[in-house]
Amino acid sequence: MTVLSTEYTWAALGGDPAAPARVSSVARTGVLASRLPVRELARACVGCCALAAAELGVLRAGLPELPKVRVDDGAVATALVSERHLLVDGRAPVTFAPLSRFWRTADGWVRTHANYPHHRARLLTALGTSEDPASVAAAFAERTSAEAEETVYAAGGLAVALRTAKEWAAHEQGATVAARPLVERGRLDSAPARVLAPIGTAPLLPAAGIRVLDLTRVIAGPVATRTLALLGADVLRLDAPQLPELPDQHADTGFGKRSAVLDLAADRRAFEELLAGADVVVTGYRPGALDRFGLSPEALAERRPGVVVAQLSAWGAYGPWGERRGFDSLVQVATGIAAIEGSAAEPGALPAQALDHGTGYLLAAGVLRALSDQVREGGSRFVRLALARTAGWLMSGAEQGQQAPVSGSAYDDAYDGPEAWLAERNSALGRLRYALPPVSFAGGPVDWARPPGVWGTDRPHWVH
């Protein structure tokens, strides 16, 4: 069994070994071209997410057999760069700020992430420079990569030294992450089996009526909750009023959701009322950052027995980097991906933020599988993933030489661009062009029920 296969990934999610036989793929050449097997990783993540949705749908609708799942490389490749296809009233968003890039150091390279204003300010404070790129470049050139990494992180900014895969494997954080399973999942208590209302099949919405508290930012977590919204969940995203999301990022990942602001410290009662009615809590902040608000899986399960807690981090919630912030681009640099995808002249990058998107679909699959397990066996559940672990999974696929077709595929070499998987609709944000969801199974939804609204303008309460 190859590691970047539906079978392997489904087993990591604890699913029935017979279920992947219901999955077929449309393989298209030329999509997500890279030295590493990105297409295979994306295909496995999306396929398992659709399979997990179909499984829950069968339980709720009383269907006699699992619906067939179809994974189209064209749809997957388009969705994995959804932020690049987004247009708002014809305007293309800026996906990376000017100071989010590679910089030469005295002995190599670092990559920074400064899309958010507070991260940009901390970076400049650490370096003692202005926003002028020439000044930033000069400050990095005076430091080694290791010195730059530590200096910026000590100031609360984000900069990661370029490492090879061998160097990451020898790093304490790399070794710690590699020892963990791809998907960490488990049971927190002996809460009774979940009883879900029956659902119809036109369309089949496996997560209908499920309430999801979305405490995530950037891409991976919002992709997971965007997918749960597609499948019928009532997803309420909560953000701190002092930390607004980037507008274009919200436009890309806000489909199907409602968006509210809530100060967890000042509005404790409001949050507890939301938690009392929630079925799922998804968090994507730096590990430990939310624990002071009583948002660890154990604390949440104690106050809300039967909850599913899904946690996402960059580096994993353990090891010397367990409490560090991180982003897809930085994880690529630390784990050796940027070195592999680059050249002797400069580092490179994957053709998509595949760690973010792939992990997002895996996280949604983990939530759906946890809900199915609860119907059968009960128990509050947790699901935990890390971008760095997904990176290791991708690298292990490369070590196997895995860039081969999967079983059960239908082959269609025609790929004329992403247009077949793009749609347009009006919204409160303007006219949107966007990527359609790649999660597809017989009878399932083909688009979100609602476009994104204006960030932070919904009331923090459940609709039903």
PDB file of C-alpha atoms in Angstrom, residues 59-188:
ATOM      1  CA  LEU A  59     -25.708   6.513   8.548  1.00  0.00           C
ATOM      2  CA  ARG A  60     -28.061   9.488   8.631  1.00  0.00           C
ATOM      3  CA  ALA A  61     -30.102   8.818   5.503  1.00  0.00           C
ATOM      4  CA  GLY A  62     -30.382   5.042   5.960  1.00  0.00           C
ATOM      5  CA  LEU A  63     -28.961   4.309   2.517  1.00  0.00           C
ATOM      6  CA  PRO A  64     -28.326   0.673   1.596  1.00  0.00           C
ATOM      7  CA  GLU A  65     -24.766   1.247   0.398  1.00  0.00           C
ATOM      8  CA  LEU A  66     -22.001   3.814   0.384  1.00  0.00           C
ATOM      9  CA  PRO A  67     -22.384   6.379  -2.431  1.00  0.00           C
ATOM     10  CA  LYS A  68     -19.687   6.342  -5.068  1.00  0.00           C
ATOM     11  CA  VAL A  69     -16.937   8.928  -4.669  1.00  0.00           C
ATOM     12  CA  ARG A  70     -15.283  10.580  -7.655  1.00  0.00           C
ATOM     13  CA  VAL A  71     -12.036  12.546  -7.419  1.00  0.00           C
ATOM     14  CA  ASP A  72     -11.186  14.671 -10.446  1.00  0.00           C
ATOM     15  CA  ASP A  73      -7.621  15.985 -10.629  1.00  0.00           C
ATOM     16  CA  GLY A  74      -8.901  19.095 -12.390  1.00  0.00           C
ATOM     17  CA  ALA A  75     -11.282  19.979  -9.580  1.00  0.00           C
ATOM     18  CA  VAL A  76      -8.663  19.173  -6.948  1.00  0.00           C
ATOM     19  CA  ALA A  77      -5.906  21.198  -8.632  1.00  0.00           C
ATOM     20  CA  THR A  78      -8.241  24.183  -9.026  1.00  0.00           C
ATOM     21  CA  ALA A  79      -9.373  24.048  -5.389  1.00  0.00           C
ATOM     22  CA  LEU A  80      -5.817  23.738  -4.070  1.00  0.00           C
ATOM     23  CA  VAL A  81      -5.075  27.207  -5.423  1.00  0.00           C
ATOM     24  CA  SER A  82      -8.522  28.642  -4.718  1.00  0.00           C
ATOM     25  CA  GLU A  83      -6.957  31.843  -3.368  1.00  0.00           C
ATOM     26  CA  ARG A  84      -5.314  32.454  -6.765  1.00  0.00           C
ATOM     27  CA  HIS A  85      -8.557  31.979  -8.706  1.00  0.00           C
ATOM     28  CA  LEU A  86     -10.564  34.328  -6.514  1.00  0.00           C
ATOM     29  CA  LEU A  87     -11.754  37.560  -8.106  1.00  0.00           C
ATOM     30  CA  VAL A  88     -13.721  40.193  -6.181  1.00  0.00           C
ATOM     31  CA  ASP A  89     -15.492  42.487  -8.651  1.00  0.00           C
ATOM     32  CA  GLY A  90     -12.834  41.489 -11.157  1.00  0.00           C
ATOM     33  CA  ARG A  91      -9.933  42.299  -8.837  1.00  0.00           C
ATOM     34  CA  ALA A  92      -7.354  39.615  -8.072  1.00  0.00           C
ATOM     35  CA  PRO A  93      -6.191  39.489  -4.435  1.00  0.00           C
ATOM     36  CA  VAL A  94      -2.606  39.808  -3.281  1.00  0.00           C
ATOM     37  CA  THR A  95      -1.748  36.432  -1.760  1.00  0.00           C
ATOM     38  CA  PHE A  96       1.619  37.344  -0.234  1.00  0.00           C
ATOM     39  CA  ALA A  97       2.706  40.690   1.202  1.00  0.00           C
ATOM     40  CA  PRO A  98       5.996  42.225  -0.062  1.00  0.00           C
ATOM     41  CA  LEU A  99       7.936  41.173   3.052  1.00  0.00           C
ATOM     42  CA  SER A 100       6.691  37.566   2.892  1.00  0.00           C
ATOM     43  CA  ARG A 101       9.472  36.000   0.814  1.00  0.00           C
ATOM     44  CA  PHE A 102      12.916  34.393   0.755  1.00  0.00           C
ATOM     45  CA  TRP A 103      15.915  36.420   1.931  1.00  0.00           C
ATOM     46  CA  ARG A 104      19.614  35.672   1.622  1.00  0.00           C
ATOM     47  CA  THR A 105      21.554  35.376   4.852  1.00  0.00           C
ATOM     48  CA  ALA A 106      25.275  35.227   5.559  1.00  0.00           C
ATOM     49  CA  ASP A 107      25.233  31.453   5.082  1.00  0.00           C
ATOM     50  CA  GLY A 108      22.035  30.557   3.230  1.00  0.00           C
ATOM     51  CA  TRP A 109      18.372  31.543   3.167  1.00  0.00           C
ATOM     52  CA  VAL A 110      15.407  32.287   5.405  1.00  0.00           C
ATOM     53  CA  ARG A 111      11.767  32.757   4.531  1.00  0.00           C
ATOM     54  CA  THR A 112       9.527  35.217   6.334  1.00  0.00           C
ATOM     55  CA  HIS A 113       5.775  35.534   6.719  1.00  0.00           C
ATOM     56  CA  ALA A 114       4.496  39.075   7.219  1.00  0.00           C
ATOM     57  CA  ASN A 115       1.013  39.118   5.691  1.00  0.00           C
ATOM     58  CA  TYR A 116      -0.627  40.181   8.952  1.00  0.00           C
ATOM     59  CA  PRO A 117       0.229  43.701  10.210  1.00  0.00           C
ATOM     60  CA  HIS A 118       1.264  42.508  13.689  1.00  0.00           C
ATOM     61  CA  HIS A 119       3.646  39.918  12.238  1.00  0.00           C
ATOM     62  CA  ARG A 120       5.150  42.517   9.912  1.00  0.00           C
ATOM     63  CA  ALA A 121       5.676  44.917  12.823  1.00  0.00           C
ATOM     64  CA  ARG A 122       7.404  42.244  14.920  1.00  0.00           C
ATOM     65  CA  LEU A 123       9.669  41.273  12.034  1.00  0.00           C
ATOM     66  CA  LEU A 124      10.810  44.855  11.561  1.00  0.00           C
ATOM     67  CA  THR A 125      11.298  45.329  15.298  1.00  0.00           C
ATOM     68  CA  ALA A 126      13.455  42.197  15.486  1.00  0.00           C
ATOM     69  CA  LEU A 127      15.637  43.364  12.616  1.00  0.00           C
ATOM     70  CA  GLY A 128      15.684  47.015  13.628  1.00  0.00           C
ATOM     71  CA  THR A 129      14.796  48.171  10.120  1.00  0.00           C
ATOM     72  CA  SER A 130      12.174  50.068   8.161  1.00  0.00           C
ATOM     73  CA  GLU A 131       9.779  48.442   5.693  1.00  0.00           C
ATOM     74  CA  ASP A 132      12.165  49.220   2.849  1.00  0.00           C
ATOM     75  CA  PRO A 133      13.022  45.802   1.300  1.00  0.00           C
ATOM     76  CA  ALA A 134      16.632  46.881   0.789  1.00  0.00           C
ATOM     77  CA  SER A 135      17.002  47.576   4.519  1.00  0.00           C
ATOM     78  CA  VAL A 136      15.413  44.218   5.393  1.00  0.00           C
ATOM     79  CA  ALA A 137      17.719  42.438   2.935  1.00  0.00           C
ATOM     80  CA  ALA A 138      20.765  44.111   4.464  1.00  0.00           C
ATOM     81  CA  ALA A 139      19.698  43.105   7.981  1.00  0.00           C
ATOM     82  CA  PHE A 140      19.324  39.456   6.996  1.00  0.00           C
ATOM     83  CA  ALA A 141      22.604  39.457   5.078  1.00  0.00           C
ATOM     84  CA  GLU A 142      24.429  40.336   8.292  1.00  0.00           C
ATOM     85  CA  ARG A 143      23.082  37.284  10.136  1.00  0.00           C
ATOM     86  CA  THR A 144      23.360  33.545   9.727  1.00  0.00           C
ATOM     87  CA  SER A 145      20.118  31.720   8.954  1.00  0.00           C
ATOM     88  CA  ALA A 146      19.974  30.252  12.462  1.00  0.00           C
ATOM     89  CA  GLU A 147      20.555  33.657  14.055  1.00  0.00           C
ATOM     90  CA  ALA A 148      17.884  35.266  11.898  1.00  0.00           C
ATOM     91  CA  GLU A 149      15.377  32.515  12.716  1.00  0.00           C
ATOM     92  CA  GLU A 150      15.879  32.804  16.468  1.00  0.00           C
ATOM     93  CA  THR A 151      16.010  36.611  16.523  1.00  0.00           C
ATOM     94  CA  VAL A 152      12.736  37.025  14.667  1.00  0.00           C
ATOM     95  CA  TYR A 153      10.913  34.291  16.593  1.00  0.00           C
ATOM     96  CA  ALA A 154      12.079  35.772  19.902  1.00  0.00           C
ATOM     97  CA  ALA A 155      10.322  38.992  18.908  1.00  0.00           C
ATOM     98  CA  GLY A 156       7.103  37.171  18.010  1.00  0.00           C
ATOM     99  CA  GLY A 157       7.701  37.340  14.269  1.00  0.00           C
ATOM    100  CA  LEU A 158       8.037  34.569  11.724  1.00  0.00           C
ATOM    101  CA  ALA A 159      11.226  33.604   9.908  1.00  0.00           C
ATOM    102  CA  VAL A 160      12.447  30.074   9.220  1.00  0.00           C
ATOM    103  CA  ALA A 161      15.863  28.938   8.011  1.00  0.00           C
ATOM    104  CA  LEU A 162      16.095  26.835   4.877  1.00  0.00           C
ATOM    105  CA  ARG A 163      16.922  23.217   5.741  1.00  0.00           C
ATOM    106  CA  THR A 164      17.408  20.090   3.725  1.00  0.00           C
ATOM    107  CA  ALA A 165      15.285  17.029   4.429  1.00  0.00           C
ATOM    108  CA  LYS A 166      18.298  15.425   6.109  1.00  0.00           C
ATOM    109  CA  GLU A 167      18.812  18.457   8.338  1.00  0.00           C
ATOM    110  CA  TRP A 168      15.138  18.494   9.331  1.00  0.00           C
ATOM    111  CA  ALA A 169      15.221  14.784  10.136  1.00  0.00           C
ATOM    112  CA  ALA A 170      18.148  15.456  12.489  1.00  0.00           C
ATOM    113  CA  HIS A 171      16.400  18.415  14.117  1.00  0.00           C
ATOM    114  CA  GLU A 172      14.672  17.647  17.420  1.00  0.00           C
ATOM    115  CA  GLN A 173      11.337  18.994  16.178  1.00  0.00           C
ATOM    116  CA  GLY A 174      11.606  17.053  12.924  1.00  0.00           C
ATOM    117  CA  ALA A 175      12.318  13.804  14.756  1.00  0.00           C
ATOM    118  CA  THR A 176       9.468  14.425  17.213  1.00  0.00           C
ATOM    119  CA  VAL A 177       6.958  15.122  14.451  1.00  0.00           C
ATOM    120  CA  ALA A 178       8.076  12.094  12.406  1.00  0.00           C
ATOM    121  CA  ALA A 179       7.331   9.811  15.364  1.00  0.00           C
ATOM    122  CA  ARG A 180       3.673  10.851  15.429  1.00  0.00           C
ATOM    123  CA  PRO A 181       0.839   9.345  13.355  1.00  0.00           C
ATOM    124  CA  LEU A 182      -0.404  11.293  10.353  1.00  0.00           C
ATOM    125  CA  VAL A 183      -3.783  11.737  12.037  1.00  0.00           C
ATOM    126  CA  GLU A 184      -3.894  11.759  15.817  1.00  0.00           C
ATOM    127  CA  ARG A 185      -7.361  10.759  16.950  1.00  0.00           C
ATOM    128  CA  GLY A 186      -8.949   9.349  20.049  1.00  0.00           C
ATOM    129  CA  ARG A 187     -11.724   9.245  22.596  1.00  0.00           C
ATOM    130  CA  LEU A 188     -11.902  11.627  25.560  1.00  0.00           C
TER     131      LEU A 188
END
